């Protein structure tokens, strides 16, 4: 496994690999890697000949009052995980390498970025899509792997790739969970042991909502209320910021529980806001 620090040296390695006919996989991350990231790297290593993992805590996607300065970092542990999971190149660019000048060009995906996380964090997705566009330009023609934990992000990145003709196939990978159902996230490190246990209610509430819908409940409001009521039984978990029940492909709110549905929520648990979601296919 090779570590690179600059875009130019990464391009050189990827140009050479492509000249040899190798297929490239890209796994963009912000580091402090966990088994969710490992599953993305493993998926890439299984489907491609060379996997580039990037580790970059992107300042553009943090609002002024968010945790940019103390976002968890542990590069040594990250490299070990990358190597074990099958990465071939790990790019760890500096902020100056990624943003040599104050950025004047932004990439924003309208509509899809405005609800859910976009409503809570109005500048977040433009920061994500701008850096992912840059990472796609570094990766070139490739497959790029993103976790379904950030379901809205995945949909936005997929649409950006389509709208702007990036030569990138965006691949979503299943959420990897802790034993209590909590979706793995670098920010779980902020949780106390009690909060960690309590946060299991997020996934339990989603699974219970799916069971309710599968048993025939078609009223979206009843399903949403069911989730909120369950979450509110855990005093360490605040009432959800949102519980969105949407069409899995378009992310548009639906009126009845039918077809390909995604239920997406976010709730504050102690310091971090945690995201989770679940998919279900119901009779039309
Ligand atoms: O999901 C993340 O870790 C980040 O939003 C990403 C896609 C690496 C962009 O910084």
PDB file of C-alpha atoms and ligand atoms in Angstrom:
ATOM      1  CA  UNK A   1       0.000   0.000   0.000  1.00  0.00           C
ATOM      2  CA  UNK A   2       1.311   3.409  -0.967  1.00  0.00           C
ATOM      3  CA  UNK A   3       0.645   6.741   0.716  1.00  0.00           C
ATOM      4  CA  UNK A   4       0.374   9.879  -1.413  1.00  0.00           C
ATOM      5  CA  UNK A   5       0.086  13.488  -0.321  1.00  0.00           C
ATOM      6  CA  UNK A   6      -0.449  15.336  -3.587  1.00  0.00           C
ATOM      7  CA  UNK A   7      -2.998  15.231  -6.368  1.00  0.00           C
ATOM      8  CA  UNK A   8      -0.250  15.173  -9.019  1.00  0.00           C
ATOM      9  CA  UNK A   9       1.489  12.072  -7.662  1.00  0.00           C
ATOM     10  CA  UNK A  10      -1.891  10.322  -7.297  1.00  0.00           C
ATOM     11  CA  UNK A  11      -2.768  11.157 -10.915  1.00  0.00           C
ATOM     12  CA  UNK A  12       0.607   9.720 -12.029  1.00  0.00           C
ATOM     13  CA  UNK A  13      -0.033   6.432 -10.223  1.00  0.00           C
ATOM     14  CA  UNK A  14      -3.580   6.169 -11.569  1.00  0.00           C
ATOM     15  CA  UNK A  15      -2.500   7.064 -15.150  1.00  0.00           C
ATOM     16  CA  UNK A  16       0.059   4.264 -15.020  1.00  0.00           C
ATOM     17  CA  UNK A  17      -2.482   1.826 -13.609  1.00  0.00           C
ATOM     18  CA  UNK A  18      -5.005   2.680 -16.329  1.00  0.00           C
ATOM     19  CA  UNK A  19      -2.333   2.314 -19.024  1.00  0.00           C
ATOM     20  CA  UNK A  20      -1.882  -1.261 -17.743  1.00  0.00           C
ATOM     21  CA  UNK A  21      -5.630  -1.798 -18.081  1.00  0.00           C
ATOM     22  CA  UNK A  22      -6.337  -1.797 -14.345  1.00  0.00           C
ATOM     23  CA  UNK A  23      -9.811  -0.864 -13.080  1.00  0.00           C
ATOM     24  CA  UNK A  24      -9.851   1.786 -10.357  1.00  0.00           C
ATOM     25  CA  UNK A  25     -12.050   1.938  -7.243  1.00  0.00           C
ATOM     26  CA  UNK A  26     -12.328   5.106  -5.142  1.00  0.00           C
ATOM     27  CA  UNK A  27     -13.349   5.258  -1.475  1.00  0.00           C
ATOM     28  CA  UNK A  28     -13.606   8.871  -0.232  1.00  0.00           C
ATOM     29  CA  UNK A  29     -13.465   9.220   3.575  1.00  0.00           C
ATOM     30  CA  UNK A  30     -12.779  11.745   6.290  1.00  0.00           C
ATOM     31  CA  UNK A  31     -10.694   9.247   8.285  1.00  0.00           C
ATOM     32  CA  UNK A  32     -11.148   7.849  11.794  1.00  0.00           C
ATOM     33  CA  UNK A  33     -12.132   4.748   9.908  1.00  0.00           C
ATOM     34  CA  UNK A  34     -14.353   1.970  11.218  1.00  0.00           C
ATOM     35  CA  UNK A  35     -15.755  -1.282   9.876  1.00  0.00           C
ATOM     36  CA  UNK A  36     -18.261   0.642   7.740  1.00  0.00           C
ATOM     37  CA  UNK A  37     -15.345   2.184   5.819  1.00  0.00           C
ATOM     38  CA  UNK A  38     -13.574  -1.191   5.758  1.00  0.00           C
ATOM     39  CA  UNK A  39     -16.641  -2.688   4.038  1.00  0.00           C
ATOM     40  CA  UNK A  40     -16.447   0.009   1.322  1.00  0.00           C
ATOM     41  CA  UNK A  41     -12.745  -0.649   0.760  1.00  0.00           C
ATOM     42  CA  UNK A  42     -13.365  -4.399   0.663  1.00  0.00           C
ATOM     43  CA  UNK A  43     -16.200  -3.928  -1.871  1.00  0.00           C
ATOM     44  CA  UNK A  44     -13.909  -1.808  -4.027  1.00  0.00           C
ATOM     45  CA  UNK A  45     -11.018  -4.267  -3.748  1.00  0.00           C
ATOM     46  CA  UNK A  46     -13.340  -7.107  -4.785  1.00  0.00           C
ATOM     47  CA  UNK A  47     -14.654  -5.284  -7.876  1.00  0.00           C
ATOM     48  CA  UNK A  48     -11.565  -3.387  -9.065  1.00  0.00           C
ATOM     49  CA  UNK A  49      -7.841  -3.938  -9.551  1.00  0.00           C
ATOM     50  CA  UNK A  50      -6.665  -0.894  -7.616  1.00  0.00           C
ATOM     51  CA  UNK A  51      -8.387   0.902  -4.748  1.00  0.00           C
ATOM     52  CA  UNK A  52      -7.646   4.516  -3.922  1.00  0.00           C
ATOM     53  CA  UNK A  53      -8.851   5.585  -0.477  1.00  0.00           C
ATOM     54  CA  UNK A  54      -8.794   9.277   0.340  1.00  0.00           C
ATOM     55  CA  UNK A  55      -8.640  10.630   3.885  1.00  0.00           C
ATOM     56  CA  UNK A  56      -9.470  14.317   4.049  1.00  0.00           C
ATOM     57  CA  UNK A  57     -11.434  16.179   6.706  1.00  0.00           C
ATOM     58  CA  UNK A  58     -13.136  18.620   4.381  1.00  0.00           C
ATOM     59  CA  UNK A  59     -13.509  22.058   6.011  1.00  0.00           C
ATOM     60  CA  UNK A  60     -16.064  23.124   3.405  1.00  0.00           C
ATOM     61  CA  UNK A  61     -18.748  20.774   4.720  1.00  0.00           C
ATOM     62  CA  UNK A  62     -18.580  21.962   8.348  1.00  0.00           C
ATOM     63  CA  UNK A  63     -20.539  24.993   9.536  1.00  0.00           C
ATOM     64  CA  UNK A  64     -18.732  27.464  11.822  1.00  0.00           C
ATOM     65  CA  UNK A  65     -20.322  25.975  14.965  1.00  0.00           C
ATOM     66  CA  UNK A  66     -19.582  22.334  14.039  1.00  0.00           C
ATOM     67  CA  UNK A  67     -16.761  19.997  15.070  1.00  0.00           C
ATOM     68  CA  UNK A  68     -14.111  20.641  12.367  1.00  0.00           C
ATOM     69  CA  UNK A  69     -11.299  21.459  14.818  1.00  0.00           C
ATOM     70  CA  UNK A  70     -11.826  18.380  16.990  1.00  0.00           C
ATOM     71  CA  UNK A  71     -13.153  15.952  14.392  1.00  0.00           C
ATOM     72  CA  UNK A  72     -11.591  12.634  15.518  1.00  0.00           C
ATOM     73  CA  UNK A  73      -8.367  11.675  13.745  1.00  0.00           C
ATOM     74  CA  UNK A  74      -6.026   8.652  13.985  1.00  0.00           C
ATOM     75  CA  UNK A  75      -4.020   8.256  10.815  1.00  0.00           C
ATOM     76  CA  UNK A  76      -1.910   5.360  12.023  1.00  0.00           C
ATOM     77  CA  UNK A  77      -4.959   3.262  12.827  1.00  0.00           C
ATOM     78  CA  UNK A  78      -6.570   4.363   9.527  1.00  0.00           C
ATOM     79  CA  UNK A  79      -3.584   3.155   7.483  1.00  0.00           C
ATOM     80  CA  UNK A  80      -3.672  -0.238   9.217  1.00  0.00           C
ATOM     81  CA  UNK A  81      -7.392  -0.578   8.477  1.00  0.00           C
ATOM     82  CA  UNK A  82      -6.918   0.517   4.836  1.00  0.00           C
ATOM     83  CA  UNK A  83      -4.151  -2.024   4.324  1.00  0.00           C
ATOM     84  CA  UNK A  84      -6.116  -4.839   5.927  1.00  0.00           C
ATOM     85  CA  UNK A  85      -9.228  -4.065   3.886  1.00  0.00           C
ATOM     86  CA  UNK A  86      -7.290  -4.042   0.601  1.00  0.00           C
ATOM     87  CA  UNK A  87      -6.564  -0.405  -0.316  1.00  0.00           C
ATOM     88  CA  UNK A  88      -3.593   0.117  -2.644  1.00  0.00           C
ATOM     89  CA  UNK A  89      -3.161   3.889  -2.434  1.00  0.00           C
ATOM     90  CA  UNK A  90      -4.151   6.169   0.436  1.00  0.00           C
ATOM     91  CA  UNK A  91      -4.205   9.866  -0.427  1.00  0.00           C
ATOM     92  CA  UNK A  92      -3.990  12.186   2.596  1.00  0.00           C
ATOM     93  CA  UNK A  93      -3.897  15.676   1.083  1.00  0.00           C
ATOM     94  CA  UNK A  94      -3.434  18.798   3.192  1.00  0.00           C
ATOM     95  CA  UNK A  95      -6.066  21.530   3.195  1.00  0.00           C
ATOM     96  CA  UNK A  96      -3.653  23.658   1.083  1.00  0.00           C
ATOM     97  CA  UNK A  97      -3.300  20.852  -1.443  1.00  0.00           C
ATOM     98  CA  UNK A  98      -7.085  20.573  -1.835  1.00  0.00           C
ATOM     99  CA  UNK A  99      -7.841  24.297  -1.552  1.00  0.00           C
ATOM    100  CA  UNK A 100      -4.718  26.254  -2.624  1.00  0.00           C
ATOM    101  CA  UNK A 101      -6.850  29.383  -2.982  1.00  0.00           C
ATOM    102  CA  UNK A 102     -10.101  30.392  -1.329  1.00  0.00           C
ATOM    103  CA  UNK A 103     -12.608  28.479  -3.378  1.00  0.00           C
ATOM    104  CA  UNK A 104     -14.735  30.474  -5.853  1.00  0.00           C
ATOM    105  CA  UNK A 105     -16.326  27.478  -7.577  1.00  0.00           C
ATOM    106  CA  UNK A 106     -18.924  25.389  -5.826  1.00  0.00           C
ATOM    107  CA  UNK A 107     -20.934  22.386  -6.944  1.00  0.00           C
ATOM    108  CA  UNK A 108     -24.463  22.266  -5.550  1.00  0.00           C
ATOM    109  CA  UNK A 109     -27.208  19.770  -6.301  1.00  0.00           C
ATOM    110  CA  UNK A 110     -30.518  21.602  -6.047  1.00  0.00           C
ATOM    111  CA  UNK A 111     -33.719  20.169  -4.569  1.00  0.00           C
ATOM    112  CA  UNK A 112     -32.179  16.949  -3.251  1.00  0.00           C
ATOM    113  CA  UNK A 113     -29.978  19.023  -0.912  1.00  0.00           C
ATOM    114  CA  UNK A 114     -32.673  21.152   0.664  1.00  0.00           C
ATOM    115  CA  UNK A 115     -34.680  18.800   2.935  1.00  0.00           C
ATOM    116  CA  UNK A 116     -33.616  16.566   5.847  1.00  0.00           C
ATOM    117  CA  UNK A 117     -29.885  17.138   6.514  1.00  0.00           C
ATOM    118  CA  UNK A 118     -29.969  20.097   4.136  1.00  0.00           C
ATOM    119  CA  UNK A 119     -32.633  21.819   6.237  1.00  0.00           C
ATOM    120  CA  UNK A 120     -30.618  21.252   9.426  1.00  0.00           C
ATOM    121  CA  UNK A 121     -27.219  22.095   7.882  1.00  0.00           C
ATOM    122  CA  UNK A 122     -27.843  24.546   5.008  1.00  0.00           C
ATOM    123  CA  UNK A 123     -24.218  24.760   3.760  1.00  0.00           C
ATOM    124  CA  UNK A 124     -23.276  21.128   4.309  1.00  0.00           C
ATOM    125  CA  UNK A 125     -24.146  19.454   1.018  1.00  0.00           C
ATOM    126  CA  UNK A 126     -22.546  22.099  -1.199  1.00  0.00           C
ATOM    127  CA  UNK A 127     -19.354  21.424   0.790  1.00  0.00           C
ATOM    128  CA  UNK A 128     -19.747  17.683   0.260  1.00  0.00           C
ATOM    129  CA  UNK A 129     -20.508  17.865  -3.458  1.00  0.00           C
ATOM    130  CA  UNK A 130     -17.710  20.351  -4.076  1.00  0.00           C
ATOM    131  CA  UNK A 131     -15.098  18.119  -2.446  1.00  0.00           C
ATOM    132  CA  UNK A 132     -16.528  14.936  -3.982  1.00  0.00           C
ATOM    133  CA  UNK A 133     -16.399  16.598  -7.426  1.00  0.00           C
ATOM    134  CA  UNK A 134     -12.727  17.353  -6.758  1.00  0.00           C
ATOM    135  CA  UNK A 135     -12.113  13.777  -5.571  1.00  0.00           C
ATOM    136  CA  UNK A 136     -13.864  12.433  -8.690  1.00  0.00           C
ATOM    137  CA  UNK A 137     -11.518  14.566 -10.790  1.00  0.00           C
ATOM    138  CA  UNK A 138      -8.603  13.049  -8.894  1.00  0.00           C
ATOM    139  CA  UNK A 139      -9.915   9.489  -9.266  1.00  0.00           C
ATOM    140  CA  UNK A 140     -10.850   9.844 -12.950  1.00  0.00           C
ATOM    141  CA  UNK A 141     -12.782   7.021 -14.566  1.00  0.00           C
ATOM    142  CA  UNK A 142     -13.615   4.721 -11.683  1.00  0.00           C
ATOM    143  CA  UNK A 143     -16.220   3.162  -9.424  1.00  0.00           C
ATOM    144  CA  UNK A 144     -16.765   5.152  -6.222  1.00  0.00           C
ATOM    145  CA  UNK A 145     -18.110   3.621  -3.026  1.00  0.00           C
ATOM    146  CA  UNK A 146     -20.316   5.400  -0.472  1.00  0.00           C
ATOM    147  CA  UNK A 147     -22.167   4.075   2.580  1.00  0.00           C
ATOM    148  CA  UNK A 148     -25.956   4.017   2.698  1.00  0.00           C
ATOM    149  CA  UNK A 149     -25.781   5.383   6.251  1.00  0.00           C
ATOM    150  CA  UNK A 150     -25.637   8.831   4.636  1.00  0.00           C
ATOM    151  CA  UNK A 151     -28.491   7.976   2.293  1.00  0.00           C
ATOM    152  CA  UNK A 152     -29.226  11.560   1.256  1.00  0.00           C
ATOM    153  CA  UNK A 153     -25.538  12.184   0.549  1.00  0.00           C
ATOM    154  CA  UNK A 154     -25.430   9.042  -1.599  1.00  0.00           C
ATOM    155  CA  UNK A 155     -28.461  10.171  -3.646  1.00  0.00           C
ATOM    156  CA  UNK A 156     -26.977  13.655  -4.095  1.00  0.00           C
ATOM    157  CA  UNK A 157     -23.564  12.377  -5.171  1.00  0.00           C
ATOM    158  CA  UNK A 158     -25.176   9.920  -7.577  1.00  0.00           C
ATOM    159  CA  UNK A 159     -27.211  12.737  -9.148  1.00  0.00           C
ATOM    160  CA  UNK A 160     -24.165  15.007  -9.360  1.00  0.00           C
ATOM    161  CA  UNK A 161     -22.206  12.306 -11.200  1.00  0.00           C
ATOM    162  CA  UNK A 162     -25.097  11.889 -13.645  1.00  0.00           C
ATOM    163  CA  UNK A 163     -25.800  15.605 -14.155  1.00  0.00           C
ATOM    164  CA  UNK A 164     -22.140  16.529 -14.694  1.00  0.00           C
ATOM    165  CA  UNK A 165     -21.037  13.436 -16.667  1.00  0.00           C
ATOM    166  CA  UNK A 166     -18.365  12.348 -14.244  1.00  0.00           C
ATOM    167  CA  UNK A 167     -16.940   9.068 -15.564  1.00  0.00           C
ATOM    168  CA  UNK A 168     -17.731   7.541 -12.203  1.00  0.00           C
ATOM    169  CA  UNK A 169     -20.120   4.744 -11.304  1.00  0.00           C
ATOM    170  CA  UNK A 170     -21.438   5.562  -7.827  1.00  0.00           C
ATOM    171  CA  UNK A 171     -22.030   2.462  -5.733  1.00  0.00           C
ATOM    172  CA  UNK A 172     -23.989   2.445  -2.452  1.00  0.00           C
ATOM    173  CA  UNK A 173     -23.006  -0.105   0.189  1.00  0.00           C
ATOM    174  CA  UNK A 174     -25.114  -1.390   3.101  1.00  0.00           C
ATOM    175  CA  UNK A 175     -24.934   0.169   6.559  1.00  0.00           C
ATOM    176  CA  UNK A 176     -22.620  -1.653   8.966  1.00  0.00           C
ATOM    177  CA  UNK A 177     -23.984  -1.736  12.512  1.00  0.00           C
ATOM    178  CA  UNK A 178     -22.824  -2.276  16.062  1.00  0.00           C
ATOM    179  CA  UNK A 179     -24.256  -5.263  17.975  1.00  0.00           C
ATOM    180  CA  UNK A 180     -27.072  -3.031  19.345  1.00  0.00           C
ATOM    181  CA  UNK A 181     -28.044  -1.905  15.843  1.00  0.00           C
ATOM    182  CA  UNK A 182     -26.390   1.530  16.019  1.00  0.00           C
ATOM    183  CA  UNK A 183     -25.091   2.507  12.564  1.00  0.00           C
ATOM    184  CA  UNK A 184     -21.301   2.805  12.609  1.00  0.00           C
ATOM    185  CA  UNK A 185     -20.074   6.385  12.378  1.00  0.00           C
ATOM    186  CA  UNK A 186     -16.809   8.133  13.227  1.00  0.00           C
ATOM    187  CA  UNK A 187     -18.804  10.468  15.475  1.00  0.00           C
ATOM    188  CA  UNK A 188     -20.007   7.533  17.647  1.00  0.00           C
ATOM    189  CA  UNK A 189     -16.721   8.071  19.480  1.00  0.00           C
ATOM    190  CA  UNK A 190     -18.356  11.129  21.122  1.00  0.00           C
ATOM    191  CA  UNK A 191     -20.959   8.909  22.848  1.00  0.00           C
ATOM    192  CA  UNK A 192     -20.693   7.892  26.509  1.00  0.00           C
ATOM    193  CA  UNK A 193     -21.284   4.147  27.128  1.00  0.00           C
ATOM    194  CA  UNK A 194     -24.837   4.963  28.331  1.00  0.00           C
ATOM    195  CA  UNK A 195     -25.559   7.075  25.237  1.00  0.00           C
ATOM    196  CA  UNK A 196     -24.115   4.354  23.003  1.00  0.00           C
ATOM    197  CA  UNK A 197     -26.543   1.814  24.516  1.00  0.00           C
ATOM    198  CA  UNK A 198     -29.490   4.213  24.316  1.00  0.00           C
ATOM    199  CA  UNK A 199     -28.732   5.048  20.658  1.00  0.00           C
ATOM    200  CA  UNK A 200     -29.696   1.485  19.704  1.00  0.00           C
ATOM    201  CA  UNK A 201     -33.306   2.715  19.831  1.00  0.00           C
ATOM    202  CA  UNK A 202     -32.833   4.500  16.494  1.00  0.00           C
ATOM    203  CA  UNK A 203     -32.428   1.280  14.558  1.00  0.00           C
ATOM    204  CA  UNK A 204     -34.999  -0.545  16.687  1.00  0.00           C
ATOM    205  CA  UNK A 205     -37.579   2.133  15.901  1.00  0.00           C
ATOM    206  CA  UNK A 206     -36.868   1.855  12.164  1.00  0.00           C
ATOM    207  CA  UNK A 207     -37.162  -1.929  12.188  1.00  0.00           C
ATOM    208  CA  UNK A 208     -40.371  -1.706  14.169  1.00  0.00           C
ATOM    209  CA  UNK A 209     -41.767   0.833  11.665  1.00  0.00           C
ATOM    210  CA  UNK A 210     -40.982  -1.528   8.802  1.00  0.00           C
ATOM    211  CA  UNK A 211     -42.768  -4.354  10.631  1.00  0.00           C
ATOM    212  CA  UNK A 212     -45.783  -2.079  11.098  1.00  0.00           C
ATOM    213  CA  UNK A 213     -45.845  -1.189   7.392  1.00  0.00           C
ATOM    214  CA  UNK A 214     -45.356  -4.813   6.379  1.00  0.00           C
ATOM    215  CA  UNK A 215     -48.306  -5.731   8.601  1.00  0.00           C
ATOM    216  CA  UNK A 216     -50.455  -3.424   6.464  1.00  0.00           C
ATOM    217  CA  UNK A 217     -50.222   0.090   7.958  1.00  0.00           C
ATOM    218  CA  UNK A 218     -50.295   2.469   4.989  1.00  0.00           C
ATOM    219  CA  UNK A 219     -50.655   5.802   6.818  1.00  0.00           C
ATOM    220  CA  UNK A 220     -47.301   7.613   6.717  1.00  0.00           C
ATOM    221  CA  UNK A 221     -48.190   9.755   9.751  1.00  0.00           C
ATOM    222  CA  UNK A 222     -48.995   6.692  11.874  1.00  0.00           C
ATOM    223  CA  UNK A 223     -45.641   5.137  10.963  1.00  0.00           C
ATOM    224  CA  UNK A 224     -43.764   8.380  11.634  1.00  0.00           C
ATOM    225  CA  UNK A 225     -45.511   8.828  15.030  1.00  0.00           C
ATOM    226  CA  UNK A 226     -44.656   5.214  15.917  1.00  0.00           C
ATOM    227  CA  UNK A 227     -40.943   5.936  15.364  1.00  0.00           C
ATOM    228  CA  UNK A 228     -40.987   9.203  17.320  1.00  0.00           C
ATOM    229  CA  UNK A 229     -42.866   7.613  20.243  1.00  0.00           C
ATOM    230  CA  UNK A 230     -40.352   4.773  20.438  1.00  0.00           C
ATOM    231  CA  UNK A 231     -37.362   7.122  20.334  1.00  0.00           C
ATOM    232  CA  UNK A 232     -38.889   9.351  22.995  1.00  0.00           C
ATOM    233  CA  UNK A 233     -38.911   6.427  25.452  1.00  0.00           C
ATOM    234  CA  UNK A 234     -35.091   6.786  25.675  1.00  0.00           C
ATOM    235  CA  UNK A 235     -34.276   9.785  27.816  1.00  0.00           C
ATOM    236  CA  UNK A 236     -30.655   9.938  26.555  1.00  0.00           C
ATOM    237  CA  UNK A 237     -31.913  10.387  22.982  1.00  0.00           C
ATOM    238  CA  UNK A 238     -33.551  13.683  22.073  1.00  0.00           C
ATOM    239  CA  UNK A 239     -36.735  13.811  20.038  1.00  0.00           C
ATOM    240  CA  UNK A 240     -35.668  13.313  16.377  1.00  0.00           C
ATOM    241  CA  UNK A 241     -34.730  16.369  14.306  1.00  0.00           C
ATOM    242  CA  UNK A 242     -36.672  14.727  11.500  1.00  0.00           C
ATOM    243  CA  UNK A 243     -38.204  11.420  10.485  1.00  0.00           C
ATOM    244  CA  UNK A 244     -38.642  11.507   6.712  1.00  0.00           C
ATOM    245  CA  UNK A 245     -40.573   8.848   4.839  1.00  0.00           C
ATOM    246  CA  UNK A 246     -39.634   9.185   1.203  1.00  0.00           C
ATOM    247  CA  UNK A 247     -39.551   7.507  -2.176  1.00  0.00           C
ATOM    248  CA  UNK A 248     -36.255   5.588  -2.124  1.00  0.00           C
ATOM    249  CA  UNK A 249     -35.206   6.797  -5.589  1.00  0.00           C
ATOM    250  CA  UNK A 250     -36.361  10.429  -5.654  1.00  0.00           C
ATOM    251  CA  UNK A 251     -36.230  11.256  -1.904  1.00  0.00           C
ATOM    252  CA  UNK A 252     -39.612  12.971  -2.319  1.00  0.00           C
ATOM    253  CA  UNK A 253     -42.045  12.578   0.621  1.00  0.00           C
ATOM    254  CA  UNK A 254     -44.696   9.950  -0.061  1.00  0.00           C
ATOM    255  CA  UNK A 255     -48.365  10.035   0.867  1.00  0.00           C
ATOM    256  CA  UNK A 256     -48.935   6.327   1.576  1.00  0.00           C
ATOM    257  CA  UNK A 257     -46.630   3.525   2.613  1.00  0.00           C
ATOM    258  CA  UNK A 258     -46.290   1.871  -0.812  1.00  0.00           C
ATOM    259  CA  UNK A 259     -43.575   0.943  -3.303  1.00  0.00           C
ATOM    260  CA  UNK A 260     -39.850   1.425  -2.623  1.00  0.00           C
ATOM    261  CA  UNK A 261     -39.759   3.415   0.597  1.00  0.00           C
ATOM    262  CA  UNK A 262     -36.855   4.808   2.622  1.00  0.00           C
ATOM    263  CA  UNK A 263     -37.334   5.989   6.183  1.00  0.00           C
ATOM    264  CA  UNK A 264     -34.588   8.418   7.179  1.00  0.00           C
ATOM    265  CA  UNK A 265     -34.048  10.033  10.569  1.00  0.00           C
ATOM    266  CA  UNK A 266     -31.627  12.102  12.584  1.00  0.00           C
ATOM    267  CA  UNK A 267     -31.521  12.617  16.334  1.00  0.00           C
ATOM    268  CA  UNK A 268     -29.159  14.184  18.822  1.00  0.00           C
ATOM    269  CA  UNK A 269     -27.671  11.719  21.312  1.00  0.00           C
ATOM    270  CA  UNK A 270     -25.480  13.623  23.741  1.00  0.00           C
ATOM    271  CA  UNK A 271     -22.964  15.510  21.613  1.00  0.00           C
ATOM    272  CA  UNK A 272     -23.403  13.972  18.151  1.00  0.00           C
ATOM    273  CA  UNK A 273     -26.382  14.057  15.838  1.00  0.00           C
ATOM    274  CA  UNK A 274     -26.798  10.505  14.606  1.00  0.00           C
ATOM    275  CA  UNK A 275     -28.302   9.490  11.266  1.00  0.00           C
ATOM    276  CA  UNK A 276     -29.962   6.231  10.365  1.00  0.00           C
ATOM    277  CA  UNK A 277     -32.289   4.891   7.703  1.00  0.00           C
ATOM    278  CA  UNK A 278     -33.947   1.737   6.468  1.00  0.00           C
ATOM    279  CA  UNK A 279     -35.462   0.610   3.186  1.00  0.00           C
ATOM    280  CA  UNK A 280     -38.599  -1.434   2.598  1.00  0.00           C
ATOM    281  CA  UNK A 281     -40.453  -2.499  -0.538  1.00  0.00           C
ATOM    282  CA  UNK A 282     -44.217  -2.567  -0.021  1.00  0.00           C
ATOM    283  CA  UNK A 283     -47.115  -3.456  -2.311  1.00  0.00           C
ATOM    284  CA  UNK A 284     -47.812  -0.551  -4.706  1.00  0.00           C
TER     285      UNK A 284
HETATM  286  O1  LIG B   1     -19.188  10.753   4.014  1.00  0.00           O
HETATM  287  C1  LIG B   1     -18.100  11.326   4.223  1.00  0.00           C
HETATM  288  O2  LIG B   1     -17.223  10.835   4.945  1.00  0.00           O
HETATM  289  C2  LIG B   1     -17.834  12.668   3.572  1.00  0.00           C
HETATM  290  O3  LIG B   1     -18.982  13.427   3.480  1.00  0.00           O
HETATM  291  C3  LIG B   1     -17.128  12.546   2.203  1.00  0.00           C
HETATM  292  C4  LIG B   1     -18.031  11.848   1.184  1.00  0.00           C
HETATM  293  C5  LIG B   1     -15.836  11.771   2.336  1.00  0.00           C
HETATM  294  C6  LIG B   1     -16.818  13.936   1.658  1.00  0.00           C
HETATM  295  O4  LIG B   1     -15.976  14.630   2.503  1.00  0.00           O
END
